[in-house]
CSV table of C-alpha atoms in Angstrom, one decimal:
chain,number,residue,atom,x,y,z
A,1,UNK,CA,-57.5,26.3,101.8
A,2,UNK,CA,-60.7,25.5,99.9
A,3,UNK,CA,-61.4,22.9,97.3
A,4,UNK,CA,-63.3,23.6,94.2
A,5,UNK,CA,-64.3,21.7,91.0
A,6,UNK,CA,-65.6,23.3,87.9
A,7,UNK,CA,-66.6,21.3,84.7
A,8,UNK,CA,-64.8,21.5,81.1
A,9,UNK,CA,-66.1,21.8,78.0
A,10,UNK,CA,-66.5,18.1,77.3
A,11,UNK,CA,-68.1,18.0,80.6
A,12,UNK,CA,-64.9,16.2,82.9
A,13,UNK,CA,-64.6,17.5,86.1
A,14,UNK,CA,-61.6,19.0,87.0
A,15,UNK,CA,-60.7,20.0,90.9
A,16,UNK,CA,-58.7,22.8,92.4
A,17,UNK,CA,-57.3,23.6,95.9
A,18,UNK,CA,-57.2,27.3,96.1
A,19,UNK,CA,-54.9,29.0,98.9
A,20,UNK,CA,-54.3,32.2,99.8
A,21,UNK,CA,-55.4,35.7,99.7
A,22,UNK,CA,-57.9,36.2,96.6
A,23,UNK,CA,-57.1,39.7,95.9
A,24,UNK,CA,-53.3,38.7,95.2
A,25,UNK,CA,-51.9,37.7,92.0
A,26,UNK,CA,-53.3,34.6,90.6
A,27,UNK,CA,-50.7,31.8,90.6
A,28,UNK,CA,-52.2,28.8,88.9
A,29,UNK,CA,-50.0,25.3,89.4
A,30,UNK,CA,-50.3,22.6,86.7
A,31,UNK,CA,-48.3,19.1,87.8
A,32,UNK,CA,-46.7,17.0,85.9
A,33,UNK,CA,-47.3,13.2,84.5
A,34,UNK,CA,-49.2,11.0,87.0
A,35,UNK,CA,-48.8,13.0,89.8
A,36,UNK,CA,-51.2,15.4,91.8
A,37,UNK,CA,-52.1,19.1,92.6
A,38,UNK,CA,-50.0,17.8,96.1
A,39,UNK,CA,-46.7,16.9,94.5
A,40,UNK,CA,-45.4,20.3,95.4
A,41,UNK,CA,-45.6,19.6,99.0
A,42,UNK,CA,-47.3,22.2,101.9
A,43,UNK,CA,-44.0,24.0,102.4
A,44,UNK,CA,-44.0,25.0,99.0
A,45,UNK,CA,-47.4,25.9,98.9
A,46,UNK,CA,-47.7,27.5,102.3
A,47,UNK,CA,-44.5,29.7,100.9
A,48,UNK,CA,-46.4,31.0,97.5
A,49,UNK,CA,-49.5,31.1,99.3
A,50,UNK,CA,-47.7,34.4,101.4
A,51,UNK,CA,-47.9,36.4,98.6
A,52,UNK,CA,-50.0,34.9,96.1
A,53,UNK,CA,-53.2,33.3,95.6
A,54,UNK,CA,-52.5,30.0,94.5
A,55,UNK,CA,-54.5,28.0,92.8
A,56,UNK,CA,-53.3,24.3,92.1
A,57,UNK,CA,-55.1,22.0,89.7
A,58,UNK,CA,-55.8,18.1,89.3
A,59,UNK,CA,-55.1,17.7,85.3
A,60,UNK,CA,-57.8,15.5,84.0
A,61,UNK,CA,-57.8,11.8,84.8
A,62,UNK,CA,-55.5,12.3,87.4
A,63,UNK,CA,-55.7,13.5,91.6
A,64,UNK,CA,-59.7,14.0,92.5
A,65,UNK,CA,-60.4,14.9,89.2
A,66,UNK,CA,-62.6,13.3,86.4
A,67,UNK,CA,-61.1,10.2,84.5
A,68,UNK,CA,-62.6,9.9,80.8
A,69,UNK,CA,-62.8,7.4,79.1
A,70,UNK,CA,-61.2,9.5,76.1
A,71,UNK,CA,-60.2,12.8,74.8
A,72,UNK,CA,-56.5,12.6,75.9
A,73,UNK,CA,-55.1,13.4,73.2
A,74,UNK,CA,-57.0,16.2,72.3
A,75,UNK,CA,-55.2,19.5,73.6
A,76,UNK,CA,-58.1,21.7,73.3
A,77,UNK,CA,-59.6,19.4,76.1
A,78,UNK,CA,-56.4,20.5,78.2
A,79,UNK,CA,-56.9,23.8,77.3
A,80,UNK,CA,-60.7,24.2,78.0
A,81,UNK,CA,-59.5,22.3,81.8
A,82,UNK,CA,-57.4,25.4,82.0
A,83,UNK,CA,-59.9,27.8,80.8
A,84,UNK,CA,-62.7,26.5,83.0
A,85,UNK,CA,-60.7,26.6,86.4
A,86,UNK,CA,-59.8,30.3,85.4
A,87,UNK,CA,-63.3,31.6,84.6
A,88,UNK,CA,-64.5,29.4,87.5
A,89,UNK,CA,-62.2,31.8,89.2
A,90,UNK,CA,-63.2,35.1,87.3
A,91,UNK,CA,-59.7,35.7,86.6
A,92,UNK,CA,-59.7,37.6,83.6
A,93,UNK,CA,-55.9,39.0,83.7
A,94,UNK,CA,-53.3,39.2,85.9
A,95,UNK,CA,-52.6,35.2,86.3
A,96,UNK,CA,-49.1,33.7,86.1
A,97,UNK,CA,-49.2,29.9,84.9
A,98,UNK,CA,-46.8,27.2,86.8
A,99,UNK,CA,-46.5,24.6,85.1
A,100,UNK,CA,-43.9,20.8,86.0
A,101,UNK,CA,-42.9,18.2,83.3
A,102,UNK,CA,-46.1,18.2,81.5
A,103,UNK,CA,-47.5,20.8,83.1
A,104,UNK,CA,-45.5,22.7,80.2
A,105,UNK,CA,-47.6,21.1,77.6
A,106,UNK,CA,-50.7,21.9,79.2
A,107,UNK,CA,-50.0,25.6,79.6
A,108,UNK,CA,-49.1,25.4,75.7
A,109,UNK,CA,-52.2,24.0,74.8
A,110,UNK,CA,-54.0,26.7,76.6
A,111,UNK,CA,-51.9,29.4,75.3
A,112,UNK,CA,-52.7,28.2,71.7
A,113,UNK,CA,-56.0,28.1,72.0
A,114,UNK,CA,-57.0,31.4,74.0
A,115,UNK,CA,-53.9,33.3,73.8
A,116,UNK,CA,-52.5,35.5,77.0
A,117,UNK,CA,-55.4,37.5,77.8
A,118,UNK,CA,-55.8,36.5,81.2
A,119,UNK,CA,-51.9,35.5,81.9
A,120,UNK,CA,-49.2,38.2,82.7
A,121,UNK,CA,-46.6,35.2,82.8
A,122,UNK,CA,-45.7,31.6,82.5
A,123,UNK,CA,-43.2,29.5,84.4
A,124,UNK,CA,-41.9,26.3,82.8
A,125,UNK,CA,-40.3,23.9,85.4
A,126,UNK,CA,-38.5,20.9,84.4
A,127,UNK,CA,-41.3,20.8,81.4
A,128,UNK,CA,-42.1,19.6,77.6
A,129,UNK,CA,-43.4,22.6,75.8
A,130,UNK,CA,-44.1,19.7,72.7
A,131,UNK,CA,-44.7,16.5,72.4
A,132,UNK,CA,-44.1,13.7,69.2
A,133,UNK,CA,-41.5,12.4,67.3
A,134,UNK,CA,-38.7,14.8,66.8
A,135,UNK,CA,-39.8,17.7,68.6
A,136,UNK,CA,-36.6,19.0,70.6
A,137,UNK,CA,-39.5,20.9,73.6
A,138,UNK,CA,-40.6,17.2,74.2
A,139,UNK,CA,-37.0,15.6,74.9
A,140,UNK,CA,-37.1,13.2,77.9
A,141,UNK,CA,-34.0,11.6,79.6
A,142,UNK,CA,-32.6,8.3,80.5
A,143,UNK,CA,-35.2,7.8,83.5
A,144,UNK,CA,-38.2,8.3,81.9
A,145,UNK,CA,-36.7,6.4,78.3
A,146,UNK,CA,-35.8,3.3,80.7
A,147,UNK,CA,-39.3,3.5,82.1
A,148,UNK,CA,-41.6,3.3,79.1
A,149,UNK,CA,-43.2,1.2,78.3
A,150,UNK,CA,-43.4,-0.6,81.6
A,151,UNK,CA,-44.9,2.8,83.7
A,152,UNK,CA,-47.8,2.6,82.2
A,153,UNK,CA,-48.4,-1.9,82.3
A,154,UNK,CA,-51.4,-3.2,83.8
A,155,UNK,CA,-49.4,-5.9,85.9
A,156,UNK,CA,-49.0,-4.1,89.0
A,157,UNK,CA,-45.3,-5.4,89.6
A,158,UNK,CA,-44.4,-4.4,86.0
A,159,UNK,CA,-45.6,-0.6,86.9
A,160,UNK,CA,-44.4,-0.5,90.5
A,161,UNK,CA,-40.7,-1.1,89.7
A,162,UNK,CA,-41.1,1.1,86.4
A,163,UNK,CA,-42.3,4.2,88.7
A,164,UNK,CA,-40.4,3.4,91.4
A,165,UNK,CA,-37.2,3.6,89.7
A,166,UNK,CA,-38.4,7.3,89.3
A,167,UNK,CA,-37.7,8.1,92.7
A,168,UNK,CA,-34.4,10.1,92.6
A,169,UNK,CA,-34.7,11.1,89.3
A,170,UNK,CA,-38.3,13.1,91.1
A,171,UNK,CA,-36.5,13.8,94.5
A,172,UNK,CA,-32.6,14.0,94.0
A,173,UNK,CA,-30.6,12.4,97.0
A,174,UNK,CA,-32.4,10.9,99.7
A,175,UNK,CA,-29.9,10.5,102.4
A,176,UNK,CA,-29.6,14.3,103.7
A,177,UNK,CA,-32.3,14.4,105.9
A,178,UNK,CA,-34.2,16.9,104.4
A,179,UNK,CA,-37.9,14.7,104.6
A,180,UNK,CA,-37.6,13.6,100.9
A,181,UNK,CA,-38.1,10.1,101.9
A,182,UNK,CA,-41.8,11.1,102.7
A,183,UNK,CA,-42.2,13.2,99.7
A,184,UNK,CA,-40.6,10.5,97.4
A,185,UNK,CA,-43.6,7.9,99.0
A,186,UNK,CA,-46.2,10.6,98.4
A,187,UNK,CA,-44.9,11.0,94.6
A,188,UNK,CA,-44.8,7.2,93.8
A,189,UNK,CA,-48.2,7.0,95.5
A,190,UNK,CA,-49.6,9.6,93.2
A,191,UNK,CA,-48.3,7.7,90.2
A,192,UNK,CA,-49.5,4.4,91.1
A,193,UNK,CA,-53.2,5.8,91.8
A,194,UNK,CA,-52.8,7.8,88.1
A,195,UNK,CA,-54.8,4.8,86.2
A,196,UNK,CA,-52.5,3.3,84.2
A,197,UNK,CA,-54.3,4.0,81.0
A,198,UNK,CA,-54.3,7.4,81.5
A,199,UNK,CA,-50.6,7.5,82.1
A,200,UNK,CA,-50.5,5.7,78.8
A,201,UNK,CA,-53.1,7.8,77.0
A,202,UNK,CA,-50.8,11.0,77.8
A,203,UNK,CA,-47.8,9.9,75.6
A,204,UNK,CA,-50.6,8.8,72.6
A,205,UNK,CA,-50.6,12.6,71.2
A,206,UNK,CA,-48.5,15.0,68.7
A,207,UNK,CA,-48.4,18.4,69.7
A,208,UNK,CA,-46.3,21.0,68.3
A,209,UNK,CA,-45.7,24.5,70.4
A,210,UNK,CA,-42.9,26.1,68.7
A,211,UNK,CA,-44.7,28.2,67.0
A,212,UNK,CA,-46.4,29.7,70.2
A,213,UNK,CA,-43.5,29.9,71.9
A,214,UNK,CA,-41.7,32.3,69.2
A,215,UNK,CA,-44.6,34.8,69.2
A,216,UNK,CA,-44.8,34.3,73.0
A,217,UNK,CA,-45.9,37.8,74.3
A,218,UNK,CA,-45.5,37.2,78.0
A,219,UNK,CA,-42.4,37.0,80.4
A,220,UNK,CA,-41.3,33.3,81.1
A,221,UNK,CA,-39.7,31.7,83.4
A,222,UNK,CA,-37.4,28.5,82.4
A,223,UNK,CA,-36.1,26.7,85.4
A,224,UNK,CA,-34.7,23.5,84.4
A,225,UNK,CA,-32.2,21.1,86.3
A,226,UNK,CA,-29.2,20.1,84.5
A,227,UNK,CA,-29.1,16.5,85.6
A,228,UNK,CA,-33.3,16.0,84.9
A,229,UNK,CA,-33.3,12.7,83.6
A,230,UNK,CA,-37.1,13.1,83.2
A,231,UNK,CA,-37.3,15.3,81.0
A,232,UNK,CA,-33.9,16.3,79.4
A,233,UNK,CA,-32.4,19.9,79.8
A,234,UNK,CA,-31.8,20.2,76.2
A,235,UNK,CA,-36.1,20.8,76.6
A,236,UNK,CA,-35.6,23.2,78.5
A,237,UNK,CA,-33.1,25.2,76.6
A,238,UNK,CA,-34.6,25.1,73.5
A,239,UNK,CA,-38.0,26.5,75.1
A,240,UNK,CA,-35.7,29.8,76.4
A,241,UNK,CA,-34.4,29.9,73.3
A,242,UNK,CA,-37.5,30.3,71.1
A,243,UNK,CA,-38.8,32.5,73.5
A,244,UNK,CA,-39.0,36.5,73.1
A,245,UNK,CA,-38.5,37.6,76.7
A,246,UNK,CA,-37.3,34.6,79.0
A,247,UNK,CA,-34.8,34.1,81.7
A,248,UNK,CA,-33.6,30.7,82.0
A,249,UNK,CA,-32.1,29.7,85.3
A,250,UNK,CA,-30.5,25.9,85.2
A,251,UNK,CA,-29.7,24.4,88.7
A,252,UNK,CA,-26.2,22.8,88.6
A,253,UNK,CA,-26.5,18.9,89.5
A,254,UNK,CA,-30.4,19.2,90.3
A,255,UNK,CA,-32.9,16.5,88.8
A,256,UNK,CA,-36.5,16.4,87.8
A,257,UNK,CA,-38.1,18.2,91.2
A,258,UNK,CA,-36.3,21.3,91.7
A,259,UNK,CA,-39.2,22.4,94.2
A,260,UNK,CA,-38.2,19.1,96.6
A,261,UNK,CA,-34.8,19.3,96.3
A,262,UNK,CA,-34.2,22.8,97.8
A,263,UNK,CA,-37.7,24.4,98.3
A,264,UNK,CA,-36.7,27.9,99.5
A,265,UNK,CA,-34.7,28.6,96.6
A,266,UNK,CA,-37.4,27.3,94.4
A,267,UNK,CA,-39.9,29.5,96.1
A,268,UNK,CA,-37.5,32.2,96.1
A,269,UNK,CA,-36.7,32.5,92.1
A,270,UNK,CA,-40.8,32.0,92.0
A,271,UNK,CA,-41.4,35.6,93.5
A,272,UNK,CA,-38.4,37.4,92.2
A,273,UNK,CA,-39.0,36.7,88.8
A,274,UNK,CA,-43.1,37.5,89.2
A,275,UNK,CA,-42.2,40.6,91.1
A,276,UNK,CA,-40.1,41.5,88.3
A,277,UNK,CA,-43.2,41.0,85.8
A,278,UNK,CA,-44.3,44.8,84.8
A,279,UNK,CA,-45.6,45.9,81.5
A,280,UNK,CA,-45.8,43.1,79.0
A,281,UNK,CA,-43.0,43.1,76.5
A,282,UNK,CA,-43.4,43.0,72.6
A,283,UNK,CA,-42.7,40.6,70.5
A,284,UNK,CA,-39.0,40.5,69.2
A,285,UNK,CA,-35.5,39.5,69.5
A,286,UNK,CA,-34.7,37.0,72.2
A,287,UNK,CA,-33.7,38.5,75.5
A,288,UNK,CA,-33.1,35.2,77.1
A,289,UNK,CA,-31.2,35.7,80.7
A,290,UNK,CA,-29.5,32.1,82.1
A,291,UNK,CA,-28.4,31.3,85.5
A,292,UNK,CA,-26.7,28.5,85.9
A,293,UNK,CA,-25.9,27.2,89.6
């Protein structure tokens, strides 16, 4: 493992860990809202890392990454964050984009802005694809509803109960022994060192992807628990439905974190559906697969 930093366009710092063998397919991960380039855990990592080289990123303001004082809620700063990790890379083509929650967003806003040159595939987990009043890509749930405005106080014992009633919703059932307990620490941890006016900031913009999404020339990959109430399914399904050549797979009963609450599978649909990637497919009628499970 190596870790990298390259600067963005507005001069922020943004830091990578980079697994893996660099001659493989580039896999970049993009995390979610508050949370780090660790919230997919080692397992997870050490999994994709087998076959690809994986490449996950701080988002701006958040991890070991620059925290500006502004420029949230502009999305060609997200974009250029995106764009400067991949040339600091020299990938050129070839990359598949991974993105959580808001993650989803972020790939969007570098899609919009310098189009699928360099990226053979996209994979939306759990994620917004919008974001604003009204747009059915930014839908959250009941978890994340009940948490704002609180998440993002200044009052520490405001914002520790707000993010810690995310714990479940992040982690599903804790009780089975499986080492979530530890993995539901490291998340709340992550979100409590995300400064909390950057967790605000992230909500204080309009975005609108649809568009993109329609004339979406790449394979993507929507995988989407049924019972997220982080961000709500209903995201999810209208993101497979917009695009041209997607296959949607909805886990039955599974929250926010499909990637904590059963890892192997998660890693599993990862490398079936980018060894299925071949020649990109025009743009046309939707060919949408689902899988629900």
């Amino acid at each position: 493992m190596a870790i990298r930093e390259t600067v963005s366009s507005d001069g922020t710092t943004i830091v990578y860990r980079a697994f893996g063998n660099p001659d493989a397919r580039p896999l970049v991960l993009i995390h979610g809202w508050a949370q780090s380039s660790r919230c997919w855990g080692d397992d997870v990592v050490d999994a994709l890392a087998q076959r690809y080289r994986v490449i996950a990123v701080d988002l701006r303001g958040h991890g070991y990454s620059d925290v500006p004082a502004a420029g949230y809620d502009d999305s060609a700063n997200w974009a250029a964050d995106v764009d400067a990790v991949l040339s600091a890379e020299q990938i050129t083509a070839g990359a598949a984009l991974l993105g959580w929650s808001y993650g989803g967003l972020v790939i969007c806003d570098y899609l919009a802005a310098h189009g699928t040159g360099a990226v053979d595939a996209v994979v939306f987990v759990g994620a917004i694809t919008s974001i604003g009043r009204g747009e059915a890509g930014g839908a959250v749930g009941a978890a994340m509803k009940a948490a704002i405005p609180a998440a993002m106080a200044e009052d520490p014992a405001v914002a520790v109960r707000a993010l810690g009633s995310f714990g479940a919703a992040l982690t599903g059932p804790l009780g089975d022994g499986a080492g979530r307990g530890a993995w539901s620490q490291a998340l709340f941890g992550a979100s409590l060192s995300t400064p909390p006016r950057v967790r605000s900031a992230l909500f204080r913009r309009a975005a609108s992807h649809d568009d993109l999404l329609r004339a979406l020339a790449v394979p993507a990959l929507v995988l989407h628990g049924t019972a997220d109430t982080v961000v709500d399914v209903s995201a999810g399904e209208h993101a497979a439905a917009l695009i041209p050549h997607a296959t949607a797979s909805y886990w039955e009963g599974c929250g926010h974190g499909p990637f904590v609450e059963d890892p192997e599978r998660f890693v599993g649909e990862i490398d079936a559906f980018l060894s299925s990637v071949g020649e990109r497919v025009p743009v046309g009628e939707n060919t949408a697969g689902a899988i629900t499970s």
